[in-house]
């Protein structure tokens, strides 16, 4: 896959963050996961984020995360993009999990700010670029300071957009002015991660 071809990928326009179904004893319910993924796509989703914040990624083992990626890919592969929430606050661990996700055939990676650690902006950029360098998959950056503890600053996002595999931003920062500057200054596909800002962000050029 040539790097020049990466930008042709799209994550769709209605991208749901899936919950992770659990059994009564606390294990992941893969049967219900497949049913949920199929229903979401049947109802109009053309992309699914698997084990993101909503899917409780930080409480799952690597085996459970990978099981979720495989289950959803098998359930909806070809009908919707499967975006793996494959990153943690540890860069090496994130690279390891992202490479395994790529081997399972997911369509892209959701790369979040390293939570709890509160790195510098140079550290944030180094972390995200290291994960993006680790596979051939397109990357959606996830800016969610309410969970991560720090924002990804606008200048950092603008610089990250120069990376050939970083093609999208899921914005949950609730800073409309900052996001519209990213829209004006980059070619990133911006997705609203805050329901209350979806309409104004779409009006400003966000794609979903």
PDB file of C-alpha atoms in Angstrom:
ATOM      1  CA  UNK A   1       0.000   0.000   0.000  1.00  0.00           C
ATOM      2  CA  UNK A   2       1.553   3.301  -1.066  1.00  0.00           C
ATOM      3  CA  UNK A   3       1.452   6.153   1.410  1.00  0.00           C
ATOM      4  CA  UNK A   4      -0.131   8.309  -1.284  1.00  0.00           C
ATOM      5  CA  UNK A   5      -3.129   5.946  -1.272  1.00  0.00           C
ATOM      6  CA  UNK A   6      -3.833   6.233   2.451  1.00  0.00           C
ATOM      7  CA  UNK A   7      -5.749   9.497   2.140  1.00  0.00           C
ATOM      8  CA  UNK A   8      -8.360   7.745   0.001  1.00  0.00           C
ATOM      9  CA  UNK A   9      -9.596   5.910   3.087  1.00  0.00           C
ATOM     10  CA  UNK A  10     -12.637   7.246   4.866  1.00  0.00           C
ATOM     11  CA  UNK A  11     -14.140   6.242   8.172  1.00  0.00           C
ATOM     12  CA  UNK A  12     -17.669   7.075   7.058  1.00  0.00           C
ATOM     13  CA  UNK A  13     -20.091   9.763   8.210  1.00  0.00           C
ATOM     14  CA  UNK A  14     -22.009   8.022  11.002  1.00  0.00           C
ATOM     15  CA  UNK A  15     -19.410   6.409  13.224  1.00  0.00           C
ATOM     16  CA  UNK A  16     -20.770   4.971  16.458  1.00  0.00           C
ATOM     17  CA  UNK A  17     -18.659   4.318  19.525  1.00  0.00           C
ATOM     18  CA  UNK A  18     -19.749   0.825  20.517  1.00  0.00           C
ATOM     19  CA  UNK A  19     -20.290  -0.293  24.077  1.00  0.00           C
ATOM     20  CA  UNK A  20     -18.682  -3.571  25.088  1.00  0.00           C
ATOM     21  CA  UNK A  21     -21.349  -6.101  26.111  1.00  0.00           C
ATOM     22  CA  UNK A  22     -20.527  -8.174  29.185  1.00  0.00           C
ATOM     23  CA  UNK A  23     -21.811 -11.461  30.555  1.00  0.00           C
ATOM     24  CA  UNK A  24     -23.212 -11.783  34.061  1.00  0.00           C
ATOM     25  CA  UNK A  25     -19.850 -12.940  35.404  1.00  0.00           C
ATOM     26  CA  UNK A  26     -17.974  -9.948  33.981  1.00  0.00           C
ATOM     27  CA  UNK A  27     -16.547 -11.494  30.829  1.00  0.00           C
ATOM     28  CA  UNK A  28     -16.932 -10.025  27.360  1.00  0.00           C
ATOM     29  CA  UNK A  29     -20.049 -11.280  25.590  1.00  0.00           C
ATOM     30  CA  UNK A  30     -18.813 -11.774  22.037  1.00  0.00           C
ATOM     31  CA  UNK A  31     -22.131 -13.148  20.793  1.00  0.00           C
ATOM     32  CA  UNK A  32     -23.951  -9.971  21.865  1.00  0.00           C
ATOM     33  CA  UNK A  33     -21.075  -7.929  20.463  1.00  0.00           C
ATOM     34  CA  UNK A  34     -21.633  -9.395  17.009  1.00  0.00           C
ATOM     35  CA  UNK A  35     -25.380  -8.807  17.277  1.00  0.00           C
ATOM     36  CA  UNK A  36     -24.886  -5.198  18.368  1.00  0.00           C
ATOM     37  CA  UNK A  37     -22.385  -4.452  15.609  1.00  0.00           C
ATOM     38  CA  UNK A  38     -24.727  -5.864  12.963  1.00  0.00           C
ATOM     39  CA  UNK A  39     -27.675  -3.878  14.321  1.00  0.00           C
ATOM     40  CA  UNK A  40     -25.720  -0.616  14.343  1.00  0.00           C
ATOM     41  CA  UNK A  41     -24.732  -1.109  10.718  1.00  0.00           C
ATOM     42  CA  UNK A  42     -28.251  -2.180   9.766  1.00  0.00           C
ATOM     43  CA  UNK A  43     -29.490   1.042  11.356  1.00  0.00           C
ATOM     44  CA  UNK A  44     -27.192   3.183   9.209  1.00  0.00           C
ATOM     45  CA  UNK A  45     -23.719   3.320  10.761  1.00  0.00           C
ATOM     46  CA  UNK A  46     -20.938   3.129   8.198  1.00  0.00           C
ATOM     47  CA  UNK A  47     -18.166   3.050  10.794  1.00  0.00           C
ATOM     48  CA  UNK A  48     -17.750   1.569  14.269  1.00  0.00           C
ATOM     49  CA  UNK A  49     -15.249   2.485  16.966  1.00  0.00           C
ATOM     50  CA  UNK A  50     -14.519  -0.683  18.931  1.00  0.00           C
ATOM     51  CA  UNK A  51     -13.246  -0.456  22.515  1.00  0.00           C
ATOM     52  CA  UNK A  52     -12.896   3.287  22.639  1.00  0.00           C
ATOM     53  CA  UNK A  53     -13.853   5.227  25.772  1.00  0.00           C
ATOM     54  CA  UNK A  54     -17.461   4.065  25.493  1.00  0.00           C
ATOM     55  CA  UNK A  55     -16.244   0.487  25.074  1.00  0.00           C
ATOM     56  CA  UNK A  56     -14.216   0.603  28.301  1.00  0.00           C
ATOM     57  CA  UNK A  57     -10.926  -0.171  26.589  1.00  0.00           C
ATOM     58  CA  UNK A  58      -8.813   0.593  29.660  1.00  0.00           C
ATOM     59  CA  UNK A  59     -10.595  -2.099  31.694  1.00  0.00           C
ATOM     60  CA  UNK A  60     -10.143  -4.869  29.119  1.00  0.00           C
ATOM     61  CA  UNK A  61      -7.226  -7.237  28.732  1.00  0.00           C
ATOM     62  CA  UNK A  62      -5.321  -7.288  25.460  1.00  0.00           C
ATOM     63  CA  UNK A  63      -6.995 -10.592  24.638  1.00  0.00           C
ATOM     64  CA  UNK A  64     -10.439  -9.065  25.210  1.00  0.00           C
ATOM     65  CA  UNK A  65      -9.643  -6.003  23.105  1.00  0.00           C
ATOM     66  CA  UNK A  66      -8.377  -8.179  20.282  1.00  0.00           C
ATOM     67  CA  UNK A  67     -11.382 -10.467  20.636  1.00  0.00           C
ATOM     68  CA  UNK A  68     -13.647  -7.455  20.228  1.00  0.00           C
ATOM     69  CA  UNK A  69     -11.811  -6.291  17.109  1.00  0.00           C
ATOM     70  CA  UNK A  70     -12.051  -9.736  15.513  1.00  0.00           C
ATOM     71  CA  UNK A  71     -15.688 -10.241  16.463  1.00  0.00           C
ATOM     72  CA  UNK A  72     -16.805  -6.914  15.020  1.00  0.00           C
ATOM     73  CA  UNK A  73     -14.705  -7.318  11.895  1.00  0.00           C
ATOM     74  CA  UNK A  74     -16.217 -10.749  11.302  1.00  0.00           C
ATOM     75  CA  UNK A  75     -19.734  -9.410  11.930  1.00  0.00           C
ATOM     76  CA  UNK A  76     -19.655  -6.313   9.714  1.00  0.00           C
ATOM     77  CA  UNK A  77     -16.445  -6.425   7.691  1.00  0.00           C
ATOM     78  CA  UNK A  78     -17.056  -4.991   4.241  1.00  0.00           C
ATOM     79  CA  UNK A  79     -20.237  -3.202   5.324  1.00  0.00           C
ATOM     80  CA  UNK A  80     -18.659  -0.664   7.687  1.00  0.00           C
ATOM     81  CA  UNK A  81     -15.221   0.528   8.711  1.00  0.00           C
ATOM     82  CA  UNK A  82     -13.934  -1.061  11.904  1.00  0.00           C
ATOM     83  CA  UNK A  83     -11.800   1.362  13.904  1.00  0.00           C
ATOM     84  CA  UNK A  84      -9.815  -0.196  16.732  1.00  0.00           C
ATOM     85  CA  UNK A  85      -9.353   1.606  20.029  1.00  0.00           C
ATOM     86  CA  UNK A  86      -5.898   0.112  20.322  1.00  0.00           C
ATOM     87  CA  UNK A  87      -3.953   2.640  22.379  1.00  0.00           C
ATOM     88  CA  UNK A  88      -3.156   3.161  26.036  1.00  0.00           C
ATOM     89  CA  UNK A  89      -1.008   5.667  27.932  1.00  0.00           C
ATOM     90  CA  UNK A  90       2.044   3.475  27.201  1.00  0.00           C
ATOM     91  CA  UNK A  91       3.518   4.013  23.736  1.00  0.00           C
ATOM     92  CA  UNK A  92       5.189   0.608  23.440  1.00  0.00           C
ATOM     93  CA  UNK A  93       2.035  -1.171  24.578  1.00  0.00           C
ATOM     94  CA  UNK A  94      -0.015   0.903  22.131  1.00  0.00           C
ATOM     95  CA  UNK A  95       2.267  -0.052  19.247  1.00  0.00           C
ATOM     96  CA  UNK A  96       2.080  -3.737  20.205  1.00  0.00           C
ATOM     97  CA  UNK A  97      -1.718  -3.748  20.404  1.00  0.00           C
ATOM     98  CA  UNK A  98      -2.099  -1.687  17.229  1.00  0.00           C
ATOM     99  CA  UNK A  99       0.061  -4.085  15.240  1.00  0.00           C
ATOM    100  CA  UNK A 100      -2.013  -7.019  16.469  1.00  0.00           C
ATOM    101  CA  UNK A 101      -5.197  -5.156  15.533  1.00  0.00           C
ATOM    102  CA  UNK A 102      -3.802  -4.558  12.057  1.00  0.00           C
ATOM    103  CA  UNK A 103      -3.067  -8.269  11.704  1.00  0.00           C
ATOM    104  CA  UNK A 104      -6.745  -8.960  12.458  1.00  0.00           C
ATOM    105  CA  UNK A 105      -7.844  -6.847   9.499  1.00  0.00           C
ATOM    106  CA  UNK A 106      -9.319  -3.731  11.102  1.00  0.00           C
ATOM    107  CA  UNK A 107      -9.707  -0.676   8.882  1.00  0.00           C
ATOM    108  CA  UNK A 108      -8.112   1.960  11.102  1.00  0.00           C
ATOM    109  CA  UNK A 109      -6.839   2.941  14.531  1.00  0.00           C
ATOM    110  CA  UNK A 110      -8.234   5.348  17.105  1.00  0.00           C
ATOM    111  CA  UNK A 111      -5.230   6.890  18.861  1.00  0.00           C
ATOM    112  CA  UNK A 112      -5.954   8.776  22.043  1.00  0.00           C
ATOM    113  CA  UNK A 113      -3.897  11.200  24.090  1.00  0.00           C
ATOM    114  CA  UNK A 114      -1.821   9.342  26.702  1.00  0.00           C
ATOM    115  CA  UNK A 115      -4.161   9.596  29.664  1.00  0.00           C
ATOM    116  CA  UNK A 116      -3.103  10.187  33.280  1.00  0.00           C
ATOM    117  CA  UNK A 117       0.552  10.818  32.311  1.00  0.00           C
ATOM    118  CA  UNK A 118      -0.122  14.406  31.164  1.00  0.00           C
ATOM    119  CA  UNK A 119       2.857  14.608  28.772  1.00  0.00           C
ATOM    120  CA  UNK A 120       4.069  17.756  27.068  1.00  0.00           C
ATOM    121  CA  UNK A 121       2.697  18.549  23.619  1.00  0.00           C
ATOM    122  CA  UNK A 122       5.958  17.275  22.142  1.00  0.00           C
ATOM    123  CA  UNK A 123       5.335  14.030  24.024  1.00  0.00           C
ATOM    124  CA  UNK A 124       1.753  13.824  22.767  1.00  0.00           C
ATOM    125  CA  UNK A 125       2.924  14.266  19.196  1.00  0.00           C
ATOM    126  CA  UNK A 126       5.736  11.716  19.588  1.00  0.00           C
ATOM    127  CA  UNK A 127       3.308   9.151  21.037  1.00  0.00           C
ATOM    128  CA  UNK A 128       0.708   9.549  18.281  1.00  0.00           C
ATOM    129  CA  UNK A 129       3.272   9.566  15.480  1.00  0.00           C
ATOM    130  CA  UNK A 130       4.988   6.470  16.873  1.00  0.00           C
ATOM    131  CA  UNK A 131       1.709   4.552  16.730  1.00  0.00           C
ATOM    132  CA  UNK A 132       0.956   5.901  13.248  1.00  0.00           C
ATOM    133  CA  UNK A 133       4.405   4.760  12.108  1.00  0.00           C
ATOM    134  CA  UNK A 134       3.866   1.250  13.459  1.00  0.00           C
ATOM    135  CA  UNK A 135       1.303   0.045  10.876  1.00  0.00           C
ATOM    136  CA  UNK A 136       0.019   0.907   7.418  1.00  0.00           C
ATOM    137  CA  UNK A 137      -3.454   1.727   8.749  1.00  0.00           C
ATOM    138  CA  UNK A 138      -5.060   5.182   8.643  1.00  0.00           C
ATOM    139  CA  UNK A 139      -5.316   6.865  12.033  1.00  0.00           C
ATOM    140  CA  UNK A 140      -8.048   8.866  13.727  1.00  0.00           C
ATOM    141  CA  UNK A 141      -6.635  11.022  16.531  1.00  0.00           C
ATOM    142  CA  UNK A 142      -8.889  11.290  19.581  1.00  0.00           C
ATOM    143  CA  UNK A 143      -8.758  14.577  21.478  1.00  0.00           C
ATOM    144  CA  UNK A 144     -10.658  14.104  24.746  1.00  0.00           C
ATOM    145  CA  UNK A 145      -9.115  16.205  27.530  1.00  0.00           C
ATOM    146  CA  UNK A 146     -11.928  15.439  29.961  1.00  0.00           C
ATOM    147  CA  UNK A 147     -10.704  11.841  30.058  1.00  0.00           C
ATOM    148  CA  UNK A 148      -7.028  12.218  29.203  1.00  0.00           C
ATOM    149  CA  UNK A 149      -6.329  15.177  31.497  1.00  0.00           C
ATOM    150  CA  UNK A 150      -4.841  17.396  28.786  1.00  0.00           C
ATOM    151  CA  UNK A 151      -5.936  18.654  25.362  1.00  0.00           C
ATOM    152  CA  UNK A 152      -4.108  18.221  22.116  1.00  0.00           C
ATOM    153  CA  UNK A 153      -3.275  21.813  21.296  1.00  0.00           C
ATOM    154  CA  UNK A 154      -4.251  23.225  17.921  1.00  0.00           C
ATOM    155  CA  UNK A 155      -0.651  23.649  16.777  1.00  0.00           C
ATOM    156  CA  UNK A 156       0.044  20.018  17.669  1.00  0.00           C
ATOM    157  CA  UNK A 157      -2.940  18.839  15.623  1.00  0.00           C
ATOM    158  CA  UNK A 158      -1.845  20.948  12.665  1.00  0.00           C
ATOM    159  CA  UNK A 159       1.600  19.351  12.793  1.00  0.00           C
ATOM    160  CA  UNK A 160       0.174  15.856  13.228  1.00  0.00           C
ATOM    161  CA  UNK A 161      -1.910  16.390  10.075  1.00  0.00           C
ATOM    162  CA  UNK A 162       1.333  16.366   8.058  1.00  0.00           C
ATOM    163  CA  UNK A 163       1.747  12.663   8.803  1.00  0.00           C
ATOM    164  CA  UNK A 164       0.594  10.625   5.785  1.00  0.00           C
ATOM    165  CA  UNK A 165      -1.413   8.141   7.861  1.00  0.00           C
ATOM    166  CA  UNK A 166      -3.052  10.591  10.263  1.00  0.00           C
ATOM    167  CA  UNK A 167      -6.223  11.410   8.343  1.00  0.00           C
ATOM    168  CA  UNK A 168      -8.946  12.167  10.891  1.00  0.00           C
ATOM    169  CA  UNK A 169      -9.719  13.786  14.236  1.00  0.00           C
ATOM    170  CA  UNK A 170     -12.411  12.780  16.702  1.00  0.00           C
ATOM    171  CA  UNK A 171     -12.946  16.023  18.582  1.00  0.00           C
ATOM    172  CA  UNK A 172     -14.330  15.883  22.113  1.00  0.00           C
ATOM    173  CA  UNK A 173     -12.655  19.048  23.377  1.00  0.00           C
ATOM    174  CA  UNK A 174     -15.749  21.270  23.200  1.00  0.00           C
ATOM    175  CA  UNK A 175     -13.652  24.184  21.923  1.00  0.00           C
ATOM    176  CA  UNK A 176     -15.439  25.245  18.760  1.00  0.00           C
ATOM    177  CA  UNK A 177     -12.954  27.976  17.855  1.00  0.00           C
ATOM    178  CA  UNK A 178      -9.990  25.629  18.144  1.00  0.00           C
ATOM    179  CA  UNK A 179     -11.671  22.943  16.059  1.00  0.00           C
ATOM    180  CA  UNK A 180     -12.667  25.326  13.296  1.00  0.00           C
ATOM    181  CA  UNK A 181      -9.034  26.421  13.101  1.00  0.00           C
ATOM    182  CA  UNK A 182      -8.004  22.798  12.623  1.00  0.00           C
ATOM    183  CA  UNK A 183     -10.636  22.489   9.901  1.00  0.00           C
ATOM    184  CA  UNK A 184      -9.321  25.601   8.175  1.00  0.00           C
ATOM    185  CA  UNK A 185      -5.637  24.674   8.513  1.00  0.00           C
ATOM    186  CA  UNK A 186      -5.541  20.949   7.721  1.00  0.00           C
ATOM    187  CA  UNK A 187      -7.058  18.317   5.501  1.00  0.00           C
ATOM    188  CA  UNK A 188      -8.136  16.180   8.459  1.00  0.00           C
ATOM    189  CA  UNK A 189     -11.594  14.638   8.396  1.00  0.00           C
ATOM    190  CA  UNK A 190     -13.102  15.953  11.629  1.00  0.00           C
ATOM    191  CA  UNK A 191     -15.731  13.989  13.562  1.00  0.00           C
ATOM    192  CA  UNK A 192     -17.710  15.459  16.415  1.00  0.00           C
ATOM    193  CA  UNK A 193     -17.155  13.551  19.628  1.00  0.00           C
ATOM    194  CA  UNK A 194     -19.561  15.823  21.489  1.00  0.00           C
ATOM    195  CA  UNK A 195     -23.223  15.440  20.566  1.00  0.00           C
ATOM    196  CA  UNK A 196     -24.037  19.035  21.450  1.00  0.00           C
ATOM    197  CA  UNK A 197     -21.521  20.361  18.921  1.00  0.00           C
ATOM    198  CA  UNK A 198     -22.300  18.001  16.057  1.00  0.00           C
ATOM    199  CA  UNK A 199     -24.507  20.417  14.118  1.00  0.00           C
ATOM    200  CA  UNK A 200     -22.233  23.484  14.382  1.00  0.00           C
ATOM    201  CA  UNK A 201     -19.165  21.421  13.572  1.00  0.00           C
ATOM    202  CA  UNK A 202     -20.873  19.893  10.560  1.00  0.00           C
ATOM    203  CA  UNK A 203     -21.791  23.397   9.434  1.00  0.00           C
ATOM    204  CA  UNK A 204     -18.118  24.355   9.720  1.00  0.00           C
ATOM    205  CA  UNK A 205     -16.950  21.421   7.625  1.00  0.00           C
ATOM    206  CA  UNK A 206     -16.784  18.370   9.871  1.00  0.00           C
ATOM    207  CA  UNK A 207     -17.642  15.123   8.081  1.00  0.00           C
ATOM    208  CA  UNK A 208     -19.510  13.162  10.740  1.00  0.00           C
TER     209      UNK A 208
END
